[in-house]
Coordinates of C-alpha atoms in Angstrom, one line a residue:
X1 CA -58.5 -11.1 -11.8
X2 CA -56.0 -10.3 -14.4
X3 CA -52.5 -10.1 -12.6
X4 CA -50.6 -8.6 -15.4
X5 CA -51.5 -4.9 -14.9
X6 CA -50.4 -5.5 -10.9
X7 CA -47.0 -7.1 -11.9
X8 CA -46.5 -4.1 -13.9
X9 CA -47.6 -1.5 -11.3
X10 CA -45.6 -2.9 -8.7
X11 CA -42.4 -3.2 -11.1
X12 CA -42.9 0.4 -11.9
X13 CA -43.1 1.8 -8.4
X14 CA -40.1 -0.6 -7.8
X15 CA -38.2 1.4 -10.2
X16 CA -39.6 4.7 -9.0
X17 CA -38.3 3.8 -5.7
X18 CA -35.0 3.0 -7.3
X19 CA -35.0 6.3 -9.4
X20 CA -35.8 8.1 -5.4
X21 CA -33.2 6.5 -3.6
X22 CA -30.4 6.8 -6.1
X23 CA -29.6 10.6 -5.4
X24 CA -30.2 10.6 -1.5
X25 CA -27.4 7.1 -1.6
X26 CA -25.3 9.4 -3.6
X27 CA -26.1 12.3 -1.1
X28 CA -25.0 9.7 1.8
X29 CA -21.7 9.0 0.7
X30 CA -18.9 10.0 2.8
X31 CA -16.1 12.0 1.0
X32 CA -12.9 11.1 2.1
X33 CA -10.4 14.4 2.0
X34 CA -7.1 14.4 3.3
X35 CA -4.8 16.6 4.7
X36 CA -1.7 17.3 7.0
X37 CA -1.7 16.9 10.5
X38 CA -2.5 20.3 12.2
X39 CA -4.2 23.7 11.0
X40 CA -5.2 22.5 7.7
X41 CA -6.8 19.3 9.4
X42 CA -8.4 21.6 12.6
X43 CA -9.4 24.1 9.6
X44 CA -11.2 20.9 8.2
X45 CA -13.0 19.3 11.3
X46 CA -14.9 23.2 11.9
X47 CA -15.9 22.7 8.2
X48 CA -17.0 18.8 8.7
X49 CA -19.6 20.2 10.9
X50 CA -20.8 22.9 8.6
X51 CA -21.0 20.7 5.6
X52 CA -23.1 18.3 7.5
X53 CA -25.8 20.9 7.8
X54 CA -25.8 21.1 3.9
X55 CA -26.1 17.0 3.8
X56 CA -22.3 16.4 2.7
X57 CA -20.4 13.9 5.4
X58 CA -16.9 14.3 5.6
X59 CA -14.3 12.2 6.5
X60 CA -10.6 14.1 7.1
X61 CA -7.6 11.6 6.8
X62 CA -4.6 13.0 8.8
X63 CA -1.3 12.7 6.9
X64 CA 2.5 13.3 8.3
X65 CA 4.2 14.8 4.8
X66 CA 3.7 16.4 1.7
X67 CA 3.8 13.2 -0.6
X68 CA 1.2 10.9 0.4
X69 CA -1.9 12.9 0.4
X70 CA -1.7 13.0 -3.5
X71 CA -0.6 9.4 -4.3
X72 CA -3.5 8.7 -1.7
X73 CA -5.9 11.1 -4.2
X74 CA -3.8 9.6 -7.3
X75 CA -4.6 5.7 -6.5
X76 CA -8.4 6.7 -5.4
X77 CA -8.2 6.1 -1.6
X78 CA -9.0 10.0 -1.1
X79 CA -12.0 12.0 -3.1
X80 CA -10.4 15.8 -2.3
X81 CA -6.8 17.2 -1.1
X82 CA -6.4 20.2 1.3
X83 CA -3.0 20.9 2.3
X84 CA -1.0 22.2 -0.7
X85 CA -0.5 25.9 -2.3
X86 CA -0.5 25.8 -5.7
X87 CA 3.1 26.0 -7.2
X88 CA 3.5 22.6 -5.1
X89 CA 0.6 21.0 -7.3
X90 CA 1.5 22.5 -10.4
X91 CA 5.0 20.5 -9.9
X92 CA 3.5 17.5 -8.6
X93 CA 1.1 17.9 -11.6
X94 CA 4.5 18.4 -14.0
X95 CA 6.8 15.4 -12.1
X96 CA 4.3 12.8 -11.5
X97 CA 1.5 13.0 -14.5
X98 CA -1.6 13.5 -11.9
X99 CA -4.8 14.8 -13.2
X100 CA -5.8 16.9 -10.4
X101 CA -7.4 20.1 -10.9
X102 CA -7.2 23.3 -7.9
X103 CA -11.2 24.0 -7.1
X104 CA -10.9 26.6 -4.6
X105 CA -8.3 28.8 -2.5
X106 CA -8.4 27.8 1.3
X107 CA -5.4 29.5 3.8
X108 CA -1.9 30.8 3.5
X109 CA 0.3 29.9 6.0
X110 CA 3.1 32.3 6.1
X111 CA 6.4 30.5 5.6
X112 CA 8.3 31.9 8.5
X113 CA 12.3 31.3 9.5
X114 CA 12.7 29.7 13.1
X115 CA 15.8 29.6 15.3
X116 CA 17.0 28.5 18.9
X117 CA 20.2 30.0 18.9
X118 CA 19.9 33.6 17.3
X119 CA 17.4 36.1 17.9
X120 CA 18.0 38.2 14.9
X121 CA 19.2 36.7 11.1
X122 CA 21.8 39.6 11.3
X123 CA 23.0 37.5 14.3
X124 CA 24.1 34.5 12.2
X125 CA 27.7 33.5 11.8
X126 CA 30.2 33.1 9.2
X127 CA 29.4 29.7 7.4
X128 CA 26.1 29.3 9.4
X129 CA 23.8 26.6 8.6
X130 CA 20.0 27.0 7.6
X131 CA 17.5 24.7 6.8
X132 CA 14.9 24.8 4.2
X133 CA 12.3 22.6 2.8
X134 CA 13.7 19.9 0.1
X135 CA 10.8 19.4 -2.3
X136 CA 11.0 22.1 -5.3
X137 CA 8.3 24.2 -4.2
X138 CA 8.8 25.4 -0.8
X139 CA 12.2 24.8 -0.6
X140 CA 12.7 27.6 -3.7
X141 CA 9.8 29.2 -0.7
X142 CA 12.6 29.0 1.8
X143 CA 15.6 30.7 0.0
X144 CA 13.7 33.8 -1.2
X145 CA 12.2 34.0 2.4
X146 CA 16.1 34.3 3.3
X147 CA 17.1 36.5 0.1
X148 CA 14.2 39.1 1.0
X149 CA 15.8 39.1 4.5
X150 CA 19.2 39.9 2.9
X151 CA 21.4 36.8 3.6
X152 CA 22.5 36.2 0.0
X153 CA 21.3 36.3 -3.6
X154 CA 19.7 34.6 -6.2
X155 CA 19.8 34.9 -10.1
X156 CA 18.0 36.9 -11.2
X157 CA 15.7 34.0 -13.5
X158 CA 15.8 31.6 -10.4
X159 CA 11.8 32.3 -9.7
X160 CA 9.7 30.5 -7.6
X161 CA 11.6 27.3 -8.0
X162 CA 15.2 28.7 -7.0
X163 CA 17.7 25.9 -5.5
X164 CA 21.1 26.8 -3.7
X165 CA 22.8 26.1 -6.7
X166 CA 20.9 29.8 -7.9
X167 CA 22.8 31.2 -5.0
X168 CA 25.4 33.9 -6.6
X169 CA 26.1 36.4 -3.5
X170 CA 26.9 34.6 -0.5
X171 CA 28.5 37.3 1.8
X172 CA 28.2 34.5 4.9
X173 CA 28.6 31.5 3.2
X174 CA 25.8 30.2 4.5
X175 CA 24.9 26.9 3.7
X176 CA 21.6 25.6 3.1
X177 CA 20.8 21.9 4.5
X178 CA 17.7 21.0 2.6
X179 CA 15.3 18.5 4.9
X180 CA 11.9 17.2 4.7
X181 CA 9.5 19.8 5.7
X182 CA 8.2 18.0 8.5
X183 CA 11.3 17.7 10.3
X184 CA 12.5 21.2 10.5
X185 CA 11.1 22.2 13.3
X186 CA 12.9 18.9 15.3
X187 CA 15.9 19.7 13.3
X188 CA 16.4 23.2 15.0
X189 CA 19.1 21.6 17.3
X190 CA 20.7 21.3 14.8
X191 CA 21.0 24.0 12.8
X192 CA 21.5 27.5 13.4
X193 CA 18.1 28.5 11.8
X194 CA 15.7 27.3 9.4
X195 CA 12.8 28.0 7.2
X196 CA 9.9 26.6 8.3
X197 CA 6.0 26.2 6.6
X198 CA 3.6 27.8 8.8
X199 CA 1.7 24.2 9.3
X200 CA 4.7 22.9 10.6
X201 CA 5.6 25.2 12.9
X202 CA 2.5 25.5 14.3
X203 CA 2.0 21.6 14.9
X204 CA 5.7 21.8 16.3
X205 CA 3.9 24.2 18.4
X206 CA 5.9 27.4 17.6
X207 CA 3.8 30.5 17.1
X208 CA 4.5 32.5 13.6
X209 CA 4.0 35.5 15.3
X210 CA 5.8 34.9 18.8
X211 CA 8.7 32.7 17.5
X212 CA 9.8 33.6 13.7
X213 CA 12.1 36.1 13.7
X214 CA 11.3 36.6 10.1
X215 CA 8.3 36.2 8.5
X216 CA 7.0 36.2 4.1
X217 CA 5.1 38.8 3.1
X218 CA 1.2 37.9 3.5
X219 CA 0.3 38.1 0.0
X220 CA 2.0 35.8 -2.5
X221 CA 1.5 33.1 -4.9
X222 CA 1.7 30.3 -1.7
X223 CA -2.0 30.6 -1.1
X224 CA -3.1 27.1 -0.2
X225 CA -6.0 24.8 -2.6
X226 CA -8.6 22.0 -2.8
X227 CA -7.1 19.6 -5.0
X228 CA -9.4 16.5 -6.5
X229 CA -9.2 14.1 -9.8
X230 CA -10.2 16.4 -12.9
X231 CA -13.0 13.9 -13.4
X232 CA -14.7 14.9 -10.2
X233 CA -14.2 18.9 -10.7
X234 CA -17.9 19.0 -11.2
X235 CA -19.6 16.6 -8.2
X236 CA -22.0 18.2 -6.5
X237 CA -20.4 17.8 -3.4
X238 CA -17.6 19.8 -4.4
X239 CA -19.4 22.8 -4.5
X240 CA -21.2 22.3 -1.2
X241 CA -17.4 21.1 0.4
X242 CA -16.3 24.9 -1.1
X243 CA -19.6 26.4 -0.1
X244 CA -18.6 25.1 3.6
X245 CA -15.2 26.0 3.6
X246 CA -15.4 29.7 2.2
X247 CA -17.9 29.9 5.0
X248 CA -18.5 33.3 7.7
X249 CA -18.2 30.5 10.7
X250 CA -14.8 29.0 9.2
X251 CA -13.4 32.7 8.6
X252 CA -13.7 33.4 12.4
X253 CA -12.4 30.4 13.5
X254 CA -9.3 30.8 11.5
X255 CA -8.8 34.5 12.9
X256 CA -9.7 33.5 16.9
X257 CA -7.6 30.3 16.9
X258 CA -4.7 31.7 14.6
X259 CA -4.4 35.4 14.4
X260 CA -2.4 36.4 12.1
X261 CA -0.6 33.1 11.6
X262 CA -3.0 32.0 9.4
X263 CA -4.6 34.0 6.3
X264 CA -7.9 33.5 4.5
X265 CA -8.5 33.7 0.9
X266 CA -11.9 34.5 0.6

């Protein structure tokens, strides 16, 4: 019996075999996307269980500030970002070299100003002292929150990334403290009022619409994103991860659990 023609049947189904199993490992493999602790992380768990219908496992990675989730993306130890709006990315894209693209809108979280000590922003004093975010992005967020509610002015070229040294009518003198957005809302004590992400406030467990007592417009350029490495920008699993997310179910869970706090882009 000539052995030849088995040895080469059975290395052929061998790599037949090989050629099946490659896709459904690669279907198998858990995608690691991270996030802030909160809404965008709760947003993410109701989509976990949608994308395991569709075959993609998900595992969410809970972080406590705005930095880490893209050095996590950045050094590989995260396949997808969802936390960020997208002037935030642009500038971490512009300061730190990343090569992330945006893939898809997600939620706005209305940037909302918070205090314990006023009840109206016409209520603050003479040299009062309010608190904004101090990365670029949201902290320019923060003082045109407070120059649409009339407290001072900016230049007129200051734009999305306005600083308070763009501050050129200061009837109040207030003065802005700039702290890391995830300590505003324990930094209320502190200051007379502050303006506050809507993911923070809402971990902090202060309601956007019970608790601000002012509140950004709902449509703007904040509107949050999936970030991942431009190498990746066409993975299957990206599409079925957006395909999940821009999902009926996901809608109304974001309008029963948030109301109004929390706005969908799709």
């Amino acid at each position: 019996m000539n052995r030849r023609p088995l040895l080469q049947i059975a290395a052929g189904l061998g790599m037949a075999a090989a050629l099946i199993s490659a896709p459904a490992l690669a279907q198998d493999k858990t995608i690691k996307i991270g996030a802030t602790g909160g809404p965008h992380a709760e947003i993410l768990e109701q989509v976990k269980k949608i994308a395991a219908k569709d075959g993609l496992n998900l595992q969410i990675v809970e972080f406590s500030d705005y930095v880490q989730p893209n050095a996590a993306l950045a050094a590989g130890d995260l396949d997808a970002n969802s936390y960020q709006h997208q002037p935030y990315l642009d500038a971490q894209i512009r300061d730190r070299g990343y090569k992330f693209v945006s893939v898809g809108t997600t939620v706005t979280f209305p940037m909302g100003v918070y205090s314990k000590k006023i009840k109206a922003l016409k209520d603050l004093k003479t040299g009062a002292r309010v608190g904004v975010p101090n990365d670029p992005t949201n902290g320019g967020r923060g003082l045109l929150l407070l120059q649409a509610q009339g407290l001072f002015k900016l230049k007129a070229d200051a734009g999305l990334s306005a600083t308070p040294l763009d501050i050129v009518d200061n009837p109040k003198k207030i003065r802005i403290v700039e702290i890391d957005a995830a300590q505003l809302p324990r930094s209320l004590d502190d200051l007379d009022a502050a303006a506050i992400n809507g993911n923070y406030a809402e971990s902090a467990g202060l309601s956007p619409i019970k608790d601000a007592i002012a509140m950004e417009a709902a449509k703007g350029p904040y509107v949050n994103v999936i970030a991942v490495r431009g190498k990746d920008k066409d993975q299957p699993w990206v599409a079925k991860l957006l395909k999940a997310y821009h999902s009926p179910e996901i809608k109304k869970f974001v309008a029963d659990k948030y109301k109004n706090s929390v706005i969908v882009s799709w």
